[in-house]
Amino acid sequence: MFKFLKDVVGGSGTGIKDLPYNIGEPYHSAWGSWIHHRGTSKDDGSPVSIFTLSGSNAQDGHLAAGRNGVKRLRTVRHPNILSFLHSTEIETFDGGSSKVTIYIVTEPVMPLSDKVKELGLESTQRDEYYAWGLLQISKAVSFLNNDCKLVHGNVCLASVVVTQTLDWKLHAFDVLSEFDGSNETSSTQMLQYAWLVATQYKAMELAKSDWAVIKKSPPWAIDSWGMGCLIYELFSGLKLSKTEELRNTASIPKSLLPDYQRLLSSTPSRRLNTSKLIENSEYFQNKLVDTIHFMEILSLKDSVEKDTFFRKLPNLAEQLPRQIVLKKLLPLLASALEFGSAAAPALTALLKMGSWLSAEEFRVKILPTIIKLFASNDRAVRVSLLQHIEQFGESLSAQAVDEQVYPHVATGFSDTSAFLRELTLKSMLVLAPKLSQRTLSGSLLKHLSKLQVDEEAAIRTNTTILLGNIASYLNEGTRKRVLINAFTVRALRDTFPPARGAGIMALCATSSNYDITEIATRILPNVVVLTIDPDSDVRSKAFQAIDQFLLMAKQHYEKTNIAEATGGAGTGSSSIPGNASLLGWAMSSLTLKGKHSDHAPVASVSPSALTSTSSNATSAVDTPSTAPIRVSSTPDFTEHHAPPSPTSTDGWGELENGIDEEPENDKDGWDDLEPLEDTKPAPALINIQAAQRRPVSQPVSQTKASGIRPKSTSKLSKDEDDDLWGAIAAPAPKTSKPLNLKSAATDDDDPWAAIAAPAPTTRAKPLSSGRGRGAKPAAPKLGAQRINRTSSSGM
């Protein structure tokens, strides 16, 4: 028979035109004379089930009953009745004889007997699954008997199939007919094809062909008997061979036994209606049935009931049969989330169930739903997604993240909720590695630039931490233009101690990205200032960083000496081993509610607890410079003002691919920090450099009027104690390129406005061996302005 069917589909006869499906291997069992095959659609390869029935004579009674079954299955629709897709009848010729074959194509199912063996459930889980299945078949039978006034005629184990989601469905409608018991004078036999029903499955009145009794019986009498046969075969695990075996109730659950006996009552009128079985049976009251029933009517529940249910679901799912959870509950839950009927806590249950799937199944069944959820306007759903992003983020493809996920996640950077901004920031640890360079430089860095001046201190800290972690994903040009400015100009000047500590550790973690000139002129001067920071943790980190960068400078020095000795030129710089491991400091502090740690403490800080910093903290020199550094007269960091408002347009995000969406006159962000082209130094600066090349030794009393100041520096106070040039007693470091100073008009109250790094917070004393008017002239100071002493203390 199977060879014949393959020949039909392969091209013999007219089957290939009338049946757009491929026929596969048959199952071992099927109802009646039908053969149940696996199959696939020729259009899209989707799975289907194909039932075939063949006969040598077009008038064969089996074929006539089969046509009745096709007609009934096509017209009767119910969630617990097998779904009809396609049917056709084909006549083929082989050796002068003809054969007629009926094809019914349905949703993909498998026989219940095969599925029960495959699942192998035992004990409570088996009873729960059987209860759910029997409830579904009872609903189908009740629908036929009570709503449609139809009689199935042969409810048994063979007439039940199981879908891919483990739902039980009723089929085998060959015997199905209308119940016309009210018309006692009708001569038409009610069950025209009752002869197809095996004797052991026939009710007593049907076995005796007592049609008078049948017509006087309720419409459910015959099918209630069939339900009893189904229950016996299901729990005994044996196929019913004779009616007397129904008396053996040893395998029937005690909670179902009274209903089982009423279904098999010898008096048709006293048999239990399946609708009453559904309503009253204790056997159907269990966790699995209740859970699935709640999910099926979820749209009718209020928000409180939904929230309570979904909070309990993760623990409940562990107690239910695993296969039913994955194949039935999981699709229901995914659909509810996708269409908005489920509450945000349902995502926790979805991910917990999804963790039991293989990686490929998770990608196919869970990820499409999650990606769609990112577009949700429900803030609770967005928060839940970000809180659990580590569970599914690695499974997302780079294309999906860049094109579908990130555009929705990025809206959280500017959300009014600080908690959502923090979660959005944290999610970038997972998503950033999957973003394109254009998205990183053109969008993400712009958002991070604003978050680094956020009103929440913890968010500012965590932005620095995040930038240190994702630095390796930026291209070299972007790293050169962003990192030092972000860590020194902003992080090291922050009034929040953990933010300053994070800036130091970020510099250490990304030290391999800096050359020796940047280390000597832009990093070390900024870090040294923090060795007298009011916070002990910051001071400790500052000394660690100084040790690391000085070691790198020493390595460069040794390498340069060797190169000079051998006639070569030393280039580049080296970093200490194990530098990459410093990235680990950032992970534990990425939370608003975290405690201070040894490396990068982050705490939830209320706005009232934050101190303020200077609004000019983002001003910086464009290139590593050897220009004199203005010195503050006090190390008190609390005199700084609050950071700029996050709504300002300053930023360093427009750094790649020529993207520049900010106004050209916006000069207080990271994007104005790129090195300028080498230009001819100003005349005043040439004079300074010339002075630096020759020693100068003059009496202190003669130096008041001879100081040289660059034109770009702000006017100094008349008080000579504030003469900042005099604080630099050592010559400025030499560079191979002429120096360029950005002209800036600053005021004496903000000595940091025109430089790229914070200045030391103590004033250096003049290099002299004595004090007072009779002291010797000061030792030569290269490039330093003379200091006029106005106090007896020498300060």
Tab-separated table of C-alpha atoms in Angstrom, residues 484 487-489 492-493 504 507 515-533 542 545-546 549-550 553 621 623-632 637 728 731-733 752 755-762:
chain	number	residue	atom	x	y	z
A	484	ILE	CA	41.246	60.367	27.861
A	487	PHE	CA	38.048	59.817	31.995
A	488	THR	CA	40.086	62.907	32.916
A	489	VAL	CA	38.027	65.953	31.974
A	492	LEU	CA	38.332	62.664	37.576
A	493	ARG	CA	36.644	66.002	38.307
A	504	ILE	CA	41.122	56.192	37.615
A	507	LEU	CA	42.323	54.773	32.728
A	515	ASP	CA	51.010	56.530	23.959
A	516	ILE	CA	53.785	57.777	26.226
A	517	THR	CA	53.143	61.429	25.394
A	518	GLU	CA	49.520	61.195	26.505
A	519	ILE	CA	50.541	59.352	29.640
A	520	ALA	CA	53.151	61.931	30.589
A	521	THR	CA	51.246	65.101	29.692
A	522	ARG	CA	47.587	64.314	30.140
A	523	ILE	CA	47.107	61.294	32.393
A	524	LEU	CA	49.760	61.441	35.111
A	525	PRO	CA	49.215	65.168	35.895
A	526	ASN	CA	45.508	64.511	36.398
A	527	VAL	CA	45.971	61.394	38.479
A	528	VAL	CA	48.680	62.869	40.712
A	529	VAL	CA	46.219	65.511	41.893
A	530	LEU	CA	44.018	62.780	43.307
A	531	THR	CA	46.738	61.515	45.647
A	532	ILE	CA	45.466	64.178	48.049
A	533	ASP	CA	41.795	63.489	47.361
A	542	ALA	CA	45.432	57.122	42.392
A	545	ALA	CA	47.475	54.136	38.782
A	546	ILE	CA	50.598	56.256	39.196
A	549	PHE	CA	51.769	54.537	34.392
A	550	LEU	CA	55.214	55.297	35.798
A	553	ALA	CA	57.075	55.460	31.307
A	621	VAL	CA	43.126	71.518	25.715
A	623	THR	CA	46.298	68.177	22.346
A	624	PRO	CA	48.754	66.780	24.858
A	625	SER	CA	50.473	69.987	25.927
A	626	THR	CA	53.521	71.066	27.874
A	627	ALA	CA	51.977	74.424	28.728
A	628	PRO	CA	52.137	75.485	32.391
A	629	ILE	CA	49.260	74.222	34.518
A	630	ARG	CA	47.245	76.659	36.574
A	631	VAL	CA	47.283	75.697	40.194
A	632	SER	CA	44.409	75.938	42.597
A	637	PHE	CA	37.037	69.357	45.821
A	728	ILE	CA	55.969	75.502	38.233
A	731	PRO	CA	60.965	73.001	32.870
A	732	ALA	CA	58.004	72.045	30.732
A	733	PRO	CA	58.431	68.669	28.959
A	752	TRP	CA	40.454	74.798	34.892
A	755	ILE	CA	43.057	72.972	30.061
A	756	ALA	CA	42.371	69.328	29.375
A	757	ALA	CA	43.192	67.960	32.811
A	758	PRO	CA	42.597	69.029	36.404
A	759	ALA	CA	45.551	70.858	37.941
A	760	PRO	CA	47.308	69.896	41.141
A	761	THR	CA	45.546	71.244	44.166
A	762	THR	CA	48.656	72.417	46.067
